[in-house]
mmCIF file of C-alpha atoms in Angstrom:
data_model
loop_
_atom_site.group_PDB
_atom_site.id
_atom_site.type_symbol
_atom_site.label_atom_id
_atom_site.label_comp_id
_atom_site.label_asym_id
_atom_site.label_seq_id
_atom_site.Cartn_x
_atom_site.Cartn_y
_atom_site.Cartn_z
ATOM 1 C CA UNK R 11 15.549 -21.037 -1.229
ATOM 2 C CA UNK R 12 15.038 -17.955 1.062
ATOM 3 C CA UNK R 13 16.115 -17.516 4.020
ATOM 4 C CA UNK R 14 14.417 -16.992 7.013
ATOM 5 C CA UNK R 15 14.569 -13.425 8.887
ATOM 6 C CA UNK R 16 12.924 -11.134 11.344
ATOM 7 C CA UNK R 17 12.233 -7.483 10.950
ATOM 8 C CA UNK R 18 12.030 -5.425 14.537
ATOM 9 C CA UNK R 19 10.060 -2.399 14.945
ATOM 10 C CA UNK R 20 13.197 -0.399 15.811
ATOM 11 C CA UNK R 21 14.848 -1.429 11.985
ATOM 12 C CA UNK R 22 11.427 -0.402 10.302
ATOM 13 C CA UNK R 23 11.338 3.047 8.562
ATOM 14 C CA UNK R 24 8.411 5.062 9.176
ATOM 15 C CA UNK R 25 6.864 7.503 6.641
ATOM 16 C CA UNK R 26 4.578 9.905 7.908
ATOM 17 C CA UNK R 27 1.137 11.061 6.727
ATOM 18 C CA UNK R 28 -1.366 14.136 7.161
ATOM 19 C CA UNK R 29 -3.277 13.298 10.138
ATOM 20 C CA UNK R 30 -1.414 10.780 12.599
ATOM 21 C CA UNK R 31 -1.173 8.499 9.509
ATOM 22 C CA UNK R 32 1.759 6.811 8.951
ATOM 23 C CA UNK R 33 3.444 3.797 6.716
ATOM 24 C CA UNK R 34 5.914 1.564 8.080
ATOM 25 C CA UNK R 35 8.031 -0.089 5.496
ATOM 26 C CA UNK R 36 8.436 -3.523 6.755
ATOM 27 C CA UNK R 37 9.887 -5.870 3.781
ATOM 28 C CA UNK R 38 10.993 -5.048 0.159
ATOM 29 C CA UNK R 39 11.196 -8.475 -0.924
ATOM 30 C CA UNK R 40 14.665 -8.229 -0.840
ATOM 31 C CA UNK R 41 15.029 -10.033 2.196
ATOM 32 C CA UNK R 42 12.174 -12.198 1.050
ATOM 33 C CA UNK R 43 14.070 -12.886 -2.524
ATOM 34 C CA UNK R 44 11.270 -11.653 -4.188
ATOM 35 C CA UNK R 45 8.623 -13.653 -2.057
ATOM 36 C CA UNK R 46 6.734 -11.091 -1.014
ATOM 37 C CA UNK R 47 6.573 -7.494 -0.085
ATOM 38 C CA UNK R 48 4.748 -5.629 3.443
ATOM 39 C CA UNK R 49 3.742 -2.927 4.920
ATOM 40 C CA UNK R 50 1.628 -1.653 7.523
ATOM 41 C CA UNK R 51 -0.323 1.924 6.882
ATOM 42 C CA UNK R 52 -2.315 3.630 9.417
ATOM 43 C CA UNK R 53 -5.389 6.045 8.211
ATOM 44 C CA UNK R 54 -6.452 8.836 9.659
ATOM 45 C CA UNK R 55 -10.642 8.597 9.620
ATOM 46 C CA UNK R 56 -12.203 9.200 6.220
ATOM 47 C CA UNK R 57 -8.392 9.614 4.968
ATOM 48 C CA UNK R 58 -7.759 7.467 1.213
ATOM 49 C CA UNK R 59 -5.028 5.251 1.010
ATOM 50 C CA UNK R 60 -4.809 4.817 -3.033
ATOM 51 C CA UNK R 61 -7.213 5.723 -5.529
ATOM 52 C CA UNK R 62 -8.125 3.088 -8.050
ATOM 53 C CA UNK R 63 -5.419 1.379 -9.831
ATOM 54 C CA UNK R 64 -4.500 -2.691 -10.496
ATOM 55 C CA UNK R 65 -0.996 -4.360 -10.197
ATOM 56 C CA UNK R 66 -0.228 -6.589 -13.197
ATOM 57 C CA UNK R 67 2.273 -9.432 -11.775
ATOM 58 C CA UNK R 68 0.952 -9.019 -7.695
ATOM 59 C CA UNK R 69 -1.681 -10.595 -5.636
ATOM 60 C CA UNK R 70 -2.241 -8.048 -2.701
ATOM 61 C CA UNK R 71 -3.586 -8.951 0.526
ATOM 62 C CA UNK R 72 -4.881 -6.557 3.031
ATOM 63 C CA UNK R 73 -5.852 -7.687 6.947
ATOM 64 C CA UNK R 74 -7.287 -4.854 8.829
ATOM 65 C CA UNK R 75 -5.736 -4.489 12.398
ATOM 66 C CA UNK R 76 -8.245 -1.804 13.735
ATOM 67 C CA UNK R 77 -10.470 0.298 12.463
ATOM 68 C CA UNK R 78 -12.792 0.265 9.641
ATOM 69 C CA UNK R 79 -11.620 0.565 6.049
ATOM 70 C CA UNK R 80 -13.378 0.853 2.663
ATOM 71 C CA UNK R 81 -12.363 -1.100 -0.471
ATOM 72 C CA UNK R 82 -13.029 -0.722 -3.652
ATOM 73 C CA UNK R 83 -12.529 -4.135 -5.624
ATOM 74 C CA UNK R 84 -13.787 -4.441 -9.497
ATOM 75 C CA UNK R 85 -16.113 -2.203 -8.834
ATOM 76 C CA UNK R 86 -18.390 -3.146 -5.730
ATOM 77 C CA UNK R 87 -17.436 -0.996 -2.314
ATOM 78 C CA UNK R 88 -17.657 -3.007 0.611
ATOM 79 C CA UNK R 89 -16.049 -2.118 4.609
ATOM 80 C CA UNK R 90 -13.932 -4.422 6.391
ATOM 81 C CA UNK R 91 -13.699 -4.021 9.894
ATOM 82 C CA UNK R 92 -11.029 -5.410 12.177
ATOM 83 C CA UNK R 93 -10.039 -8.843 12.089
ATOM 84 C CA UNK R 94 -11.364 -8.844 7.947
ATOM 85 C CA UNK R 95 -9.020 -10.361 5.404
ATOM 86 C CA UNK R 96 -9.058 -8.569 1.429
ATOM 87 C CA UNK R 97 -7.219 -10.532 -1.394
ATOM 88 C CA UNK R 98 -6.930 -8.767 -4.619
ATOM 89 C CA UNK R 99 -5.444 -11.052 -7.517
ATOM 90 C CA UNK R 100 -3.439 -9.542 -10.696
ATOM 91 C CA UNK R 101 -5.682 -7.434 -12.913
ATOM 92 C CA UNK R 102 -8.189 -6.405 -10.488
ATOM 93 C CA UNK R 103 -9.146 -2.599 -10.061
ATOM 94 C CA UNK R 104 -8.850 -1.757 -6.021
ATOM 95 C CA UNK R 105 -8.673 1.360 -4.179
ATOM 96 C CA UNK R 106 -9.163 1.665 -0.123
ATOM 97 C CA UNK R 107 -9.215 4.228 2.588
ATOM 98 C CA UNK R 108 -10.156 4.495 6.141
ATOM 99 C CA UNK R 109 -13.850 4.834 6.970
ATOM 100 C CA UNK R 110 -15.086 8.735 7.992
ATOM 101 C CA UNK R 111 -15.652 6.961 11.737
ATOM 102 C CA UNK R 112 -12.377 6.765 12.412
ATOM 103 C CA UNK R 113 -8.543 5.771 11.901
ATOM 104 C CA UNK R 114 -7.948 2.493 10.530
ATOM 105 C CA UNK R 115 -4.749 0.408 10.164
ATOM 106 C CA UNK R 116 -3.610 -2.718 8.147
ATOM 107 C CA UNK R 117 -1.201 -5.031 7.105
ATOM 108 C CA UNK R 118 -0.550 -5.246 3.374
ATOM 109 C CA UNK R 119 1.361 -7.976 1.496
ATOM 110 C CA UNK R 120 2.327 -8.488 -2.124
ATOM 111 C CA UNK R 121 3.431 -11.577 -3.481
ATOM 112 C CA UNK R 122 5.527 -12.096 -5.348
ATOM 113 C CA UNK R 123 7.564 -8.913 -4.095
ATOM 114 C CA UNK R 124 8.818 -6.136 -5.946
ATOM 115 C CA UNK R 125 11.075 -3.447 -4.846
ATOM 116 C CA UNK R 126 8.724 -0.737 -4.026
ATOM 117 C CA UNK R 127 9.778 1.433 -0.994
ATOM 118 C CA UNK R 128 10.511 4.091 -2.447
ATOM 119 C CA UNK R 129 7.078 4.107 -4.456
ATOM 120 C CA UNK R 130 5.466 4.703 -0.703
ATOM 121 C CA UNK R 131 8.151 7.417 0.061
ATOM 122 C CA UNK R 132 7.092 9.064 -3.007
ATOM 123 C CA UNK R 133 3.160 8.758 -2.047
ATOM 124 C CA UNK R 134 4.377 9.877 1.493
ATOM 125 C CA UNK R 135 5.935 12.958 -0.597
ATOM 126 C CA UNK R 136 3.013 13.385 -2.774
ATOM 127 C CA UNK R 137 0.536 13.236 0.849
ATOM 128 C CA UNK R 138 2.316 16.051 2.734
ATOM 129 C CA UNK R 139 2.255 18.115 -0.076
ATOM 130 C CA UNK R 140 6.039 17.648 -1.107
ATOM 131 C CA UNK R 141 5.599 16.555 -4.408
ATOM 132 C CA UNK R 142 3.021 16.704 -7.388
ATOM 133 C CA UNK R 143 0.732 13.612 -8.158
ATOM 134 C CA UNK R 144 2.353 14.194 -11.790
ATOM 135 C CA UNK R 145 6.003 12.761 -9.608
ATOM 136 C CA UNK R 146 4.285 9.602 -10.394
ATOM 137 C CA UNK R 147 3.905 9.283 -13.688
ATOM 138 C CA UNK R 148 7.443 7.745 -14.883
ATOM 139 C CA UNK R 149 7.086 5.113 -11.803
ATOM 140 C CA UNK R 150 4.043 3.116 -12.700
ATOM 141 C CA UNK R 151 5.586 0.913 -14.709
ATOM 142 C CA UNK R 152 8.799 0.268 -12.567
ATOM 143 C CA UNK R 153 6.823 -0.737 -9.367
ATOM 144 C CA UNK R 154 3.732 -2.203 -11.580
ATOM 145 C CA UNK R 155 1.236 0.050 -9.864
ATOM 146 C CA UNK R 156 -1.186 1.102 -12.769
ATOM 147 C CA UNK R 157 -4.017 3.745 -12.367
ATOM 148 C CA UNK R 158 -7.452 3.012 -13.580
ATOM 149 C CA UNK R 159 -9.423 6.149 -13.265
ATOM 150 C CA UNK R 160 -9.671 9.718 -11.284
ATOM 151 C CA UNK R 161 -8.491 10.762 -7.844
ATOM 152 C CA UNK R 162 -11.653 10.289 -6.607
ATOM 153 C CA UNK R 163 -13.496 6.696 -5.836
ATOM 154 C CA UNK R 164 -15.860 7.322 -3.133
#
């Protein structure tokens, strides 16, 4: 059984992102035992957060804290505004950014968990133009993020 814990803003690592974005790391599932997985990402406006790509063994829910965001889920585009709840089950093709009017922020959880932080240090990387897209390639498969398509979804 897990135990329970509590994760302060002070112990949460922050990974930056052009524009005043930024993702904060908040639980790997290892303190979950595998439970679950979060994060919270902040968008600068009209900024995209993922283009389109499906997990295989994770159901990933988003709740938008501010803002406006675009999602892309098997294939119909819809925005979510503040307060709006988006659950993606294994399999399905999803992509999201924040809409052109303005930043946007959200909390995202997978479930169950899989070690991934260093997946969003890598796309932190890849953002500020640190690394090449092609850094990617060989991680897929480790943190069951798979791409279905081009860079571009909206």
């Amino acid at each position: 059984m897990a135990k329970s814990f509590i994760v302060h803003e002070s112990d949460v690592e922050a990974i930056p992102l052009p524009g005043g974005g930024s993702f904060w790391l908040l639980e790997d599932s290892e303190n979950s035992e595998g439970l679950f997985g979060a994060n919270r990402l902040t968008l600068a406006a009209g900024a995209d957060g993922t283009r389109p790509h499906h997990h295989t063994k994770s159901t990933e829910i988003f709740y938008v804290l501010g803002g406006t965001m675009d999602f892309l889920v098997d294939g119909a585009r819809t925005a979510v505004s503040e307060g709006g709840l988006v659950v993606v089950p294994p399999g399905a093709v999803h992509a999201f950014g924040a809409t052109a009017e303005g930043p946007a922020e959200f909390l995202a959880v997978l479930t169950p968990g899989i070690v991934r932080f260093e997946y969003f240090r890598q796309l932190g990387r890849i953002a500020r133009g640190e690394a090449d897209w092609d850094s990617m390639n060989e991680l897929h498969d480790r943190f069951d993020v798979h791409f279905d398509g081009g860079p571009q979804w909206r």
